[in-house]
mmCIF file of C-alpha atoms and ligand atoms in Angstrom:
data_model
loop_
_atom_site.group_PDB
_atom_site.id
_atom_site.type_symbol
_atom_site.label_atom_id
_atom_site.label_comp_id
_atom_site.label_asym_id
_atom_site.label_seq_id
_atom_site.Cartn_x
_atom_site.Cartn_y
_atom_site.Cartn_z
ATOM 1 C CA MET A 723 14.438 -9.051 9.807
ATOM 2 C CA ALA A 724 15.229 -5.709 8.286
ATOM 3 C CA LYS A 725 13.434 -2.434 7.889
ATOM 4 C CA LEU A 726 13.027 -1.503 4.235
ATOM 5 C CA GLU A 727 13.073 1.936 2.617
ATOM 6 C CA ILE A 728 9.629 3.163 1.536
ATOM 7 C CA LEU A 729 9.431 5.063 -1.762
ATOM 8 C CA THR A 730 7.510 8.348 -1.618
ATOM 9 C CA PHE A 731 5.361 10.227 -4.140
ATOM 10 C CA PRO A 732 6.168 11.440 -6.805
ATOM 11 C CA ASP A 733 8.908 8.769 -7.180
ATOM 12 C CA ALA A 734 8.435 7.275 -10.671
ATOM 13 C CA ARG A 735 9.160 3.747 -9.397
ATOM 14 C CA LEU A 736 5.789 3.825 -7.618
ATOM 15 C CA ARG A 737 4.243 3.755 -11.124
ATOM 16 C CA THR A 738 5.648 0.318 -11.962
ATOM 17 C CA VAL A 739 3.095 -2.428 -12.642
ATOM 18 C CA ALA A 740 4.154 -5.425 -10.554
ATOM 19 C CA LYS A 741 4.605 -8.906 -12.039
ATOM 20 C CA ALA A 742 3.007 -12.049 -10.647
ATOM 21 C CA VAL A 743 4.921 -13.954 -7.980
ATOM 22 C CA ASP A 744 5.861 -17.350 -9.418
ATOM 23 C CA GLU A 745 8.476 -18.562 -6.938
ATOM 24 C CA PHE A 746 7.469 -19.273 -3.364
ATOM 25 C CA ASP A 747 10.873 -19.584 -1.750
ATOM 26 C CA ASP A 748 12.765 -18.423 1.344
ATOM 27 C CA SER A 749 13.475 -15.012 -0.164
ATOM 28 C CA LEU A 750 9.734 -14.391 -0.633
ATOM 29 C CA ARG A 751 9.113 -15.386 2.989
ATOM 30 C CA GLN A 752 11.946 -13.090 4.119
ATOM 31 C CA LEU A 753 10.511 -10.225 2.052
ATOM 32 C CA SER A 754 7.064 -10.699 3.577
ATOM 33 C CA GLU A 755 8.554 -10.623 7.108
ATOM 34 C CA ASP A 756 10.602 -7.516 6.335
ATOM 35 C CA MET A 757 7.532 -5.814 4.843
ATOM 36 C CA ILE A 758 5.455 -6.584 7.953
ATOM 37 C CA GLU A 759 8.186 -5.178 10.208
ATOM 38 C CA THR A 760 8.515 -2.089 7.991
ATOM 39 C CA MET A 761 4.739 -1.560 8.036
ATOM 40 C CA TYR A 762 4.558 -1.800 11.849
ATOM 41 C CA GLN A 763 7.537 0.523 12.357
ATOM 42 C CA ALA A 764 5.969 3.091 10.019
ATOM 43 C CA ARG A 765 2.621 2.689 11.848
ATOM 44 C CA GLY A 766 0.837 1.675 8.664
ATOM 45 C CA ILE A 767 -2.015 -0.803 8.242
ATOM 46 C CA GLY A 768 -0.904 -1.978 4.808
ATOM 47 C CA LEU A 769 2.154 -2.078 2.577
ATOM 48 C CA ALA A 770 2.566 -3.239 -1.020
ATOM 49 C CA ALA A 771 5.840 -4.648 -2.383
ATOM 50 C CA THR A 772 5.860 -1.802 -4.931
ATOM 51 C CA GLN A 773 6.368 0.666 -2.074
ATOM 52 C CA VAL A 774 9.635 -1.013 -1.088
ATOM 53 C CA ASN A 775 10.761 -1.113 -4.725
ATOM 54 C CA VAL A 776 10.053 -4.818 -5.277
ATOM 55 C CA HIS A 777 7.800 -5.123 -8.297
ATOM 56 C CA ARG A 778 6.042 -8.382 -7.501
ATOM 57 C CA ARG A 779 2.377 -8.869 -6.626
ATOM 58 C CA MET A 780 2.509 -9.162 -2.863
ATOM 59 C CA LEU A 781 1.093 -7.045 -0.063
ATOM 60 C CA VAL A 782 0.917 -7.187 3.708
ATOM 61 C CA LEU A 783 -1.716 -5.672 5.962
ATOM 62 C CA ASP A 784 -3.016 -5.610 9.496
ATOM 63 C CA VAL A 785 -6.214 -3.737 10.299
ATOM 64 C CA SER A 786 -6.597 -5.258 13.795
ATOM 65 C CA ASP A 787 -6.799 -2.877 16.786
ATOM 66 C CA ASP A 788 -3.743 -4.387 18.466
ATOM 67 C CA GLN A 789 -1.741 -4.749 15.253
ATOM 68 C CA ASP A 790 -1.119 -8.405 15.981
ATOM 69 C CA GLN A 791 -2.871 -10.083 13.038
ATOM 70 C CA PRO A 792 -0.623 -9.603 10.013
ATOM 71 C CA MET A 793 -1.820 -10.986 6.676
ATOM 72 C CA VAL A 794 0.143 -11.641 3.509
ATOM 73 C CA LEU A 795 -1.642 -11.675 0.142
ATOM 74 C CA VAL A 796 0.266 -12.936 -2.880
ATOM 75 C CA ASN A 797 -1.120 -12.458 -6.405
ATOM 76 C CA PRO A 798 -4.431 -11.042 -5.091
ATOM 77 C CA GLU A 799 -7.377 -10.615 -7.470
ATOM 78 C CA ILE A 800 -10.828 -9.186 -6.834
ATOM 79 C CA VAL A 801 -13.375 -11.708 -8.084
ATOM 80 C CA HIS A 802 -16.497 -9.893 -6.882
ATOM 81 C CA GLN A 803 -17.320 -6.449 -5.561
ATOM 82 C CA ASP A 804 -20.439 -4.748 -4.327
ATOM 83 C CA GLY A 805 -21.578 -1.326 -3.092
ATOM 84 C CA PHE A 806 -19.611 1.798 -2.280
ATOM 85 C CA GLN A 807 -17.975 3.320 0.782
ATOM 86 C CA THR A 808 -15.952 6.468 1.305
ATOM 87 C CA TYR A 809 -13.040 6.734 3.711
ATOM 88 C CA GLU A 810 -10.346 9.305 4.431
ATOM 89 C CA GLU A 811 -7.223 7.470 3.299
ATOM 90 C CA GLY A 812 -3.565 8.050 3.891
ATOM 91 C CA CYS A 813 -0.511 6.252 2.513
ATOM 92 C CA LEU A 814 3.025 5.578 3.759
ATOM 93 C CA SER A 815 4.236 6.720 0.316
ATOM 94 C CA VAL A 816 2.344 10.033 0.566
ATOM 95 C CA PRO A 817 3.227 11.077 4.133
ATOM 96 C CA GLY A 818 1.011 13.545 5.964
ATOM 97 C CA ILE A 819 -1.672 13.673 3.244
ATOM 98 C CA TYR A 820 -5.216 12.393 3.792
ATOM 99 C CA ALA A 821 -8.131 12.491 1.354
ATOM 100 C CA GLU A 822 -11.515 10.867 0.864
ATOM 101 C CA VAL A 823 -11.611 8.072 -1.674
ATOM 102 C CA GLN A 824 -14.625 6.055 -2.803
ATOM 103 C CA ARG A 825 -14.152 2.302 -3.131
ATOM 104 C CA ALA A 826 -16.203 -0.887 -3.174
ATOM 105 C CA ASN A 827 -17.885 -1.721 0.127
ATOM 106 C CA GLN A 828 -17.640 -5.500 -0.063
ATOM 107 C CA ILE A 829 -15.145 -7.530 -2.020
ATOM 108 C CA ARG A 830 -14.330 -11.174 -2.542
ATOM 109 C CA ILE A 831 -10.715 -11.866 -3.351
ATOM 110 C CA LYS A 832 -8.708 -14.787 -4.566
ATOM 111 C CA ALA A 833 -5.054 -14.907 -3.502
ATOM 112 C CA GLN A 834 -2.193 -17.160 -2.440
ATOM 113 C CA ASN A 835 -0.370 -17.284 0.880
ATOM 114 C CA VAL A 836 3.397 -17.051 1.164
ATOM 115 C CA ASP A 837 3.643 -20.833 0.587
ATOM 116 C CA GLY A 838 1.707 -20.580 -2.662
ATOM 117 C CA GLU A 839 -1.530 -22.097 -1.348
ATOM 118 C CA GLY A 840 -4.614 -20.532 -2.918
ATOM 119 C CA PHE A 841 -7.584 -19.252 -0.934
ATOM 120 C CA GLU A 842 -10.618 -16.997 -1.245
ATOM 121 C CA MET A 843 -11.692 -14.394 1.285
ATOM 122 C CA ASP A 844 -14.556 -11.948 1.802
ATOM 123 C CA ALA A 845 -13.772 -8.480 3.117
ATOM 124 C CA ASP A 846 -15.728 -5.360 3.962
ATOM 125 C CA GLY A 847 -15.173 -2.101 5.852
ATOM 126 C CA LEU A 848 -11.600 -1.036 6.518
ATOM 127 C CA LEU A 849 -10.165 -4.392 5.457
ATOM 128 C CA ALA A 850 -11.804 -4.044 2.022
ATOM 129 C CA ILE A 851 -10.502 -0.472 1.691
ATOM 130 C CA CYS A 852 -6.992 -1.504 2.681
ATOM 131 C CA ILE A 853 -6.882 -4.415 0.209
ATOM 132 C CA GLN A 854 -8.120 -2.212 -2.659
ATOM 133 C CA HIS A 855 -5.630 0.547 -1.748
ATOM 134 C CA GLU A 856 -2.684 -1.891 -1.660
ATOM 135 C CA MET A 857 -3.782 -3.640 -4.861
ATOM 136 C CA ASP A 858 -3.748 -0.235 -6.564
ATOM 137 C CA HIS A 859 -0.059 0.081 -5.594
ATOM 138 C CA LEU A 860 0.662 -3.181 -7.447
ATOM 139 C CA ASN A 861 -0.808 -1.546 -10.553
ATOM 140 C CA GLY A 862 1.279 1.610 -10.124
ATOM 141 C CA LYS A 863 -1.648 3.605 -8.825
ATOM 142 C CA LEU A 864 -1.781 5.895 -5.765
ATOM 143 C CA PHE A 865 -4.779 7.178 -3.821
ATOM 144 C CA VAL A 866 -3.942 10.753 -4.860
ATOM 145 C CA ASP A 867 -4.746 9.694 -8.449
ATOM 146 C CA TYR A 868 -8.420 9.786 -7.435
ATOM 147 C CA LEU A 869 -8.123 13.489 -6.560
ATOM 148 C CA SER A 870 -8.626 16.345 -9.018
ATOM 149 C CA PRO A 871 -5.452 17.461 -10.885
ATOM 150 C CA LEU A 872 -5.478 20.715 -8.876
ATOM 151 C CA LYS A 873 -5.593 18.912 -5.534
ATOM 152 C CA ARG A 874 -2.904 16.472 -6.674
ATOM 153 C CA ARG A 875 -0.604 19.375 -7.630
ATOM 154 C CA ARG A 876 -1.104 20.845 -4.157
ATOM 155 C CA VAL A 877 -0.159 17.513 -2.572
ATOM 156 C CA ARG A 878 2.992 17.313 -4.701
ATOM 157 C CA LYS A 879 4.021 20.904 -3.793
ATOM 158 C CA ARG A 880 3.396 20.287 -0.108
ATOM 159 C CA LEU A 881 5.538 17.140 -0.107
ATOM 160 C CA GLU A 882 8.345 18.854 -2.052
ATOM 161 C CA LYS A 883 8.311 21.745 0.435
ATOM 162 C CA GLN A 884 8.350 19.269 3.334
ATOM 163 C CA ARG A 885 11.317 17.475 1.794
ATOM 164 C CA ARG A 886 13.267 20.747 1.402
ATOM 165 C CA GLN A 887 12.555 21.631 5.034
ATOM 166 C CA ASP A 888 13.683 18.167 6.126
ATOM 167 C CA ALA A 889 16.923 18.626 4.145
ATOM 168 C CA VAL A 890 17.586 21.995 5.797
ATOM 169 C CA ALA A 891 16.845 20.539 9.221
ATOM 170 C CA ALA A 892 19.205 17.628 8.549
ATOM 171 C CA SER A 893 22.056 19.939 7.506
ATOM 172 C CA ALA A 894 21.427 22.223 10.489
ATOM 173 C CA ALA A 895 21.674 19.216 12.777
ATOM 174 C CA LEU A 896 25.293 18.573 11.778
HETATM 175 NI NI1 NI B 838 -0.447 3.266 0.157
#
């Protein structure tokens, strides 16, 4: 298993619309395992392939308290949604930023597992939020896109400043 690099906002590659997965082979299984490891190491509850610069429709998530119930969704689609809920979201690609986003409360999805077997699943609460957030990534969309342009500019400036500080700290640590 290997830890993968996570792209961060405003990297243009995060805007790529992912293509359907059509080959369920060993490399897909390896990618799903690497994504799960990367998600756990980054202390995330979800990760989309887009975030590790693989533009295929696959995501991994684990919203369990003990982080021991990883799920892999390949080619996920929402077939039904109902109600609204608001939650303060974060994202491994937008580090340190949290903002309230409104999403559907209950969803029914259709997806495939890593072997290509189809299934349907109902989700609500945090699981529903996480699936919708990760599916947005597959369409090149980030949670900050739901914010006002002013707020989004502030997020971008804050991350750019953070990155400059990190660069200075790294050079000072020589
Ligand atoms: Ni995210």
